PDB file of C-alpha atoms in Angstrom:
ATOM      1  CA  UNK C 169      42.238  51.212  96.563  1.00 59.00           C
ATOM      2  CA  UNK C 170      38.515  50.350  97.138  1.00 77.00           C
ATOM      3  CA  UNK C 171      37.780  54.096  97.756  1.00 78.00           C
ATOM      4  CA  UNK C 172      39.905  55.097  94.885  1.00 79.00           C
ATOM      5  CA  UNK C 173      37.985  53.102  92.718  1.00 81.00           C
ATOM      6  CA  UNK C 174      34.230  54.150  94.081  1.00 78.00           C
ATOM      7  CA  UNK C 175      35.392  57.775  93.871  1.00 77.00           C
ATOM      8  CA  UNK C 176      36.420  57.431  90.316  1.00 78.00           C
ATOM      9  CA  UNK C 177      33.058  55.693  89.952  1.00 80.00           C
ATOM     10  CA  UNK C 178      31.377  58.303  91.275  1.00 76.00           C
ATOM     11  CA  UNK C 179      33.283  60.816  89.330  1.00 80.00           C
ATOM     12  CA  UNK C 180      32.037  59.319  85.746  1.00 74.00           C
ATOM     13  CA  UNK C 181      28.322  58.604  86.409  1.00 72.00           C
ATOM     14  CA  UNK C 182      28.391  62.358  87.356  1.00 72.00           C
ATOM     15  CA  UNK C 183      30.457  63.372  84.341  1.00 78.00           C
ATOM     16  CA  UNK C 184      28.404  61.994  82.689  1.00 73.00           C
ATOM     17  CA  UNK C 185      24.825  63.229  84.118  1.00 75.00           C
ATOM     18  CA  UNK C 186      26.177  66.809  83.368  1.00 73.00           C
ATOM     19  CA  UNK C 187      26.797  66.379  80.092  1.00 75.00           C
ATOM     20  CA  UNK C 188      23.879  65.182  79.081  1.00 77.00           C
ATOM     21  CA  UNK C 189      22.252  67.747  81.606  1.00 77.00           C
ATOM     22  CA  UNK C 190      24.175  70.081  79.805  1.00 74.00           C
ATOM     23  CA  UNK C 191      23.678  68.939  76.174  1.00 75.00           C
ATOM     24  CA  UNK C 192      20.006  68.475  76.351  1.00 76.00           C
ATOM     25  CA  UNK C 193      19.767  72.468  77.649  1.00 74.00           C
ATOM     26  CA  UNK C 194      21.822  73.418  74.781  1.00 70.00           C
ATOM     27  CA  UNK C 195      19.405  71.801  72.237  1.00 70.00           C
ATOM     28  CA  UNK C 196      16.377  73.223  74.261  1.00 67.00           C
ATOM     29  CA  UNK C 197      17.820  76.553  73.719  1.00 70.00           C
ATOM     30  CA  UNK C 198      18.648  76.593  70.271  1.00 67.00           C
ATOM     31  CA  UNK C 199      15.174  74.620  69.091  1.00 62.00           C
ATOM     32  CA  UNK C 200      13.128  77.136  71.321  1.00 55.00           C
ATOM     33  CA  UNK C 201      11.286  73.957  72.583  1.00 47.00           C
ATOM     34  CA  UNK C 202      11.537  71.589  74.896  1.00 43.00           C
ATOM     35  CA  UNK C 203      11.991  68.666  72.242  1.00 44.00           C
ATOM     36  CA  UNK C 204       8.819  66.474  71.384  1.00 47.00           C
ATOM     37  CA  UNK C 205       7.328  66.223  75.201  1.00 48.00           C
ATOM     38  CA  UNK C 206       3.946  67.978  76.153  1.00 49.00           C
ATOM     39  CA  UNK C 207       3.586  70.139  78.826  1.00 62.00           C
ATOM     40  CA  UNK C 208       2.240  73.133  79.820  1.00 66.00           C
ATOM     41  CA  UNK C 209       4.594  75.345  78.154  1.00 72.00           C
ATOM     42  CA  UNK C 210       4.750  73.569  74.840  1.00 77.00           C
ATOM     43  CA  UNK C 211       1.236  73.482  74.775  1.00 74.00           C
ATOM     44  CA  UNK C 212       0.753  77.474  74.752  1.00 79.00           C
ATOM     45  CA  UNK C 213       2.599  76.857  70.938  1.00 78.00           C
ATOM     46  CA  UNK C 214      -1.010  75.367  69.813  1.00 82.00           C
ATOM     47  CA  UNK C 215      -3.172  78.420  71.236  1.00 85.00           C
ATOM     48  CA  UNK C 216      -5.108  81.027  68.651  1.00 85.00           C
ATOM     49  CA  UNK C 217      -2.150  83.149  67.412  1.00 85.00           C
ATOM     50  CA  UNK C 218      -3.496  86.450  69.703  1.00 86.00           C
ATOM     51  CA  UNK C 219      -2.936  84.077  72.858  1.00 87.00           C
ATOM     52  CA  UNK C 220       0.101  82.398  71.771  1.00 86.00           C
ATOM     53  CA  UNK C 221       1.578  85.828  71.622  1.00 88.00           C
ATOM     54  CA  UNK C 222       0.276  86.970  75.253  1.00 89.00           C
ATOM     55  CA  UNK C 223       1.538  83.530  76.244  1.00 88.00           C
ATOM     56  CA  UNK C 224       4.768  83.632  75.220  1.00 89.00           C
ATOM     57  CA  UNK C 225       5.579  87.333  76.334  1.00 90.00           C
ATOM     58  CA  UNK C 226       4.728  86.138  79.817  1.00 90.00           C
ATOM     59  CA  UNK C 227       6.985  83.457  79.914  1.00 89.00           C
ATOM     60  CA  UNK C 228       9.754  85.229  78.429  1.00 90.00           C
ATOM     61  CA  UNK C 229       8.820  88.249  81.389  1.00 93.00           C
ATOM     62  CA  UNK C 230       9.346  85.732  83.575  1.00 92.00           C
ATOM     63  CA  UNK C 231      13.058  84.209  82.576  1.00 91.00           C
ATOM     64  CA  UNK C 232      13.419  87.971  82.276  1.00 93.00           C
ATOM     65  CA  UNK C 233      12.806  88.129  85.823  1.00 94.00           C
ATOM     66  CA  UNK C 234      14.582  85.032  86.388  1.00 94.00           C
ATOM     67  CA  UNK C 235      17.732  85.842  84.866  1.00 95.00           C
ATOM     68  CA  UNK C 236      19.872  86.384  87.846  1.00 96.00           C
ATOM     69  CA  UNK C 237      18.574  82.725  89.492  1.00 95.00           C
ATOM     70  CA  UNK C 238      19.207  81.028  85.722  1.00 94.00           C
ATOM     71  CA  UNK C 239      22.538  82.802  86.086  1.00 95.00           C
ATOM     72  CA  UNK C 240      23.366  81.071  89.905  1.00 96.00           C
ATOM     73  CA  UNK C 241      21.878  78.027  88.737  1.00 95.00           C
ATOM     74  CA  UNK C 242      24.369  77.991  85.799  1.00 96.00           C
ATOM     75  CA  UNK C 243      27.030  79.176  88.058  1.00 96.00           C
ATOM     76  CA  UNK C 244      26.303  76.020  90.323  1.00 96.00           C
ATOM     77  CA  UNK C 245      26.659  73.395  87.621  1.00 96.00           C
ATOM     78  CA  UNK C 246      29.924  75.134  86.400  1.00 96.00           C
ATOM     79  CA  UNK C 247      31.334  74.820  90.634  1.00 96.00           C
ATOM     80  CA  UNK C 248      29.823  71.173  90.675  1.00 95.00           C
ATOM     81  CA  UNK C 249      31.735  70.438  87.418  1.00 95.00           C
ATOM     82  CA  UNK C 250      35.285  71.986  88.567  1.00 95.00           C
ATOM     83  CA  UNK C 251      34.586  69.972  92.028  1.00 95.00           C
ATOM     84  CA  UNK C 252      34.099  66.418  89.492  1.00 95.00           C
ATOM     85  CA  UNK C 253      37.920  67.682  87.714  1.00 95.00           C
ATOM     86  CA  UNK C 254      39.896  67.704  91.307  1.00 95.00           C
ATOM     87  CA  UNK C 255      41.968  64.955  92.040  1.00 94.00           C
ATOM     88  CA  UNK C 256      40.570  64.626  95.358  1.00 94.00           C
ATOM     89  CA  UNK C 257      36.869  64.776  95.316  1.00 93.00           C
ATOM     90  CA  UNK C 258      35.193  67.047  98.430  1.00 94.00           C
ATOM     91  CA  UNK C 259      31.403  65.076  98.019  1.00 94.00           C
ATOM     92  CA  UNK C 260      29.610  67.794 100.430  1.00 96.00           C
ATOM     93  CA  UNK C 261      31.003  70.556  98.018  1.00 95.00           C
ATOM     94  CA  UNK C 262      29.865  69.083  95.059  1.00 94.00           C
ATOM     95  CA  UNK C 263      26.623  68.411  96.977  1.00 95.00           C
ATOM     96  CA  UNK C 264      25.955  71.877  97.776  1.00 96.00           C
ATOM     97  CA  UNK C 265      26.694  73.096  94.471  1.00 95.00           C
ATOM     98  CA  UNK C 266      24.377  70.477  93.023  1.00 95.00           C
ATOM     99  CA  UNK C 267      21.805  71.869  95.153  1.00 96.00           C
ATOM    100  CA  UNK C 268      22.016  75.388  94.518  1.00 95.00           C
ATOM    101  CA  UNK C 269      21.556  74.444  90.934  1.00 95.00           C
ATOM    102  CA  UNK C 270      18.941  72.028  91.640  1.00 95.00           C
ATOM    103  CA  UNK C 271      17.188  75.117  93.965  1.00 96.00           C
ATOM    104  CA  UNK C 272      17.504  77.390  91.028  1.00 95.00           C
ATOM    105  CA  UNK C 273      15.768  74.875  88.560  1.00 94.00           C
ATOM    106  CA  UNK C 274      12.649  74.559  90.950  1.00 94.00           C
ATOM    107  CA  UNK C 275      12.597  78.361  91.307  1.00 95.00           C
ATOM    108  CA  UNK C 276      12.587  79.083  87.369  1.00 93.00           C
ATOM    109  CA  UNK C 277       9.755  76.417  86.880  1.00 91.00           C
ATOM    110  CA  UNK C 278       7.699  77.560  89.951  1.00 93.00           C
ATOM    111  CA  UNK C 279       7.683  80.909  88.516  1.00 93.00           C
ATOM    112  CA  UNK C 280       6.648  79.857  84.864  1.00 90.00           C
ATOM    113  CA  UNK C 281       3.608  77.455  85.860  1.00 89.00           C
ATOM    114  CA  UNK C 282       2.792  80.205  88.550  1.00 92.00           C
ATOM    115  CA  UNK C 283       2.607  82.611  85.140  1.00 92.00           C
ATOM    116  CA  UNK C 284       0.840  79.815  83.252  1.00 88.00           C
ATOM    117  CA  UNK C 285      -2.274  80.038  86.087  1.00 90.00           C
ATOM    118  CA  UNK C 286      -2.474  83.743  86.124  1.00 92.00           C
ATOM    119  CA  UNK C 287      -2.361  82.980  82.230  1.00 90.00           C
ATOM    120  CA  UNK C 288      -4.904  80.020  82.416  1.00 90.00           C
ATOM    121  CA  UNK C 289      -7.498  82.061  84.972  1.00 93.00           C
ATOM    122  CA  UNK C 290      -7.542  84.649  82.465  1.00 92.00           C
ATOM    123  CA  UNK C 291      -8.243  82.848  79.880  1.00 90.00           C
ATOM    124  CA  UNK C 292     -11.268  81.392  77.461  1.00 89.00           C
ATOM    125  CA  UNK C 293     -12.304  77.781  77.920  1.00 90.00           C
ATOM    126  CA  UNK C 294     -11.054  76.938  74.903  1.00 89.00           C
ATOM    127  CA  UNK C 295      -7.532  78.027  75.857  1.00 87.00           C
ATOM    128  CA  UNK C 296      -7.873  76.230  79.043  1.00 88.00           C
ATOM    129  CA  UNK C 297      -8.489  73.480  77.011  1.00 88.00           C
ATOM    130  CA  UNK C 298      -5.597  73.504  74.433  1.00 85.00           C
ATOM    131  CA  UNK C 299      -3.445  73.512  77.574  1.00 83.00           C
ATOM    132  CA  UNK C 300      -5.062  70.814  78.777  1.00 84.00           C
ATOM    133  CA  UNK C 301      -4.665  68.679  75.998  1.00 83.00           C
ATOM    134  CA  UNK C 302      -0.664  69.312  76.397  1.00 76.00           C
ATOM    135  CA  UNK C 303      -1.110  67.667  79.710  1.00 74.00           C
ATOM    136  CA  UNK C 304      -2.930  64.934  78.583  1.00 78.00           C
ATOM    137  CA  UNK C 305      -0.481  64.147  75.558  1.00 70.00           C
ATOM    138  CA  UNK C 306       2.036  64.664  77.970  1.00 57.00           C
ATOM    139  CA  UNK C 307       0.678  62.296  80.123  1.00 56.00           C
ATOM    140  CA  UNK C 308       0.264  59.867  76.985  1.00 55.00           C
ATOM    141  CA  UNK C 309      -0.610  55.960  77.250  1.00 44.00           C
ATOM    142  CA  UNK C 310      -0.544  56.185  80.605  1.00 50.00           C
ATOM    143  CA  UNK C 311      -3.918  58.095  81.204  1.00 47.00           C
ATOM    144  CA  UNK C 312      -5.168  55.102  78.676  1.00 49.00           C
ATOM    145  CA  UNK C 313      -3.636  52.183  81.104  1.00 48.00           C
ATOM    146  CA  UNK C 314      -5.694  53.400  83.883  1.00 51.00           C
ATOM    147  CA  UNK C 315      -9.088  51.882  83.880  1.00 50.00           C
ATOM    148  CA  UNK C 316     -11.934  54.130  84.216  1.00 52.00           C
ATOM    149  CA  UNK C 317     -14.437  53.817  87.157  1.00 57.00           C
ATOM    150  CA  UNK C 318     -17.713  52.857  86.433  1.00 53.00           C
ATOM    151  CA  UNK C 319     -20.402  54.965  88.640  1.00 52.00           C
TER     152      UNK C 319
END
């Protein structure tokens, strides 16, 4: 009964991790942005229009590229979700599957922020530094909560 009860457990917290995995992707999609965060990517939104341009063709080159690893990551999260429906839960499926997805994630990013450094070393300081300034606001209070050293 014990295990019954842990599985079923197990089964909701994960349930409910995909959804929200899932609903937060949906609403990235559809806004075009990855809500009100900083990073990298959302900073290229606040470069001269010329270089927002070149920016954003080179990310969308490379989910172009990445379309059949978005597409198995996708696939993965679909598996791991059938494997939460089934009366009898099979944990090192669903653990695979949630690491092929998880693999596919990493993948996608590594190849944008690779694309964002051959962007950044080709670009004018004061590009460099409009991206920088998305990591910083990214980073937010907590660059202000660390004391600075005095020399």
């Amino acid at each position: 009964m014990s295990m019954s009860r842990n599985l079923v457990t197990l089964s909701v917290v994960l349930n409910v991790f995909l959804a929200g995995a899932l609903a937060g992707g949906a609403v990235w999609i559809r806004s075009g942005k990855s809500g009100q965060g900083y990073s990298l990517e959302t900073a290229g939104g606040r470069l001269p229009e010329q270089d927002r341009s070149v920016f954003r063709e080179a990310l969308r080159d490379v989910r172009r590229e990445s379309r059949q690893v978005i597409l198995d990551g996708q696939q993965a999260r679909r598996e791991a979700a059938d494997l939460l429906r089934q009366p009898v839960l099979d944990a090192t499926a669903l653990s695979a599957a949630l690491e092929r997805a998880r693999n596919a994630d990493v993948t996608v990013r590594m190849r944008l922020e690779q694309r964002i450094v051959e962007f950044a070393a080709a670009s004018s300081a004061e590009g460099r530094r409009v991206l920088a300034e998305g990591l910083t606001r990214r980073a937010g209070s907590q660059l202000s909560a660390v004391p600075k050293k005095s020399p």
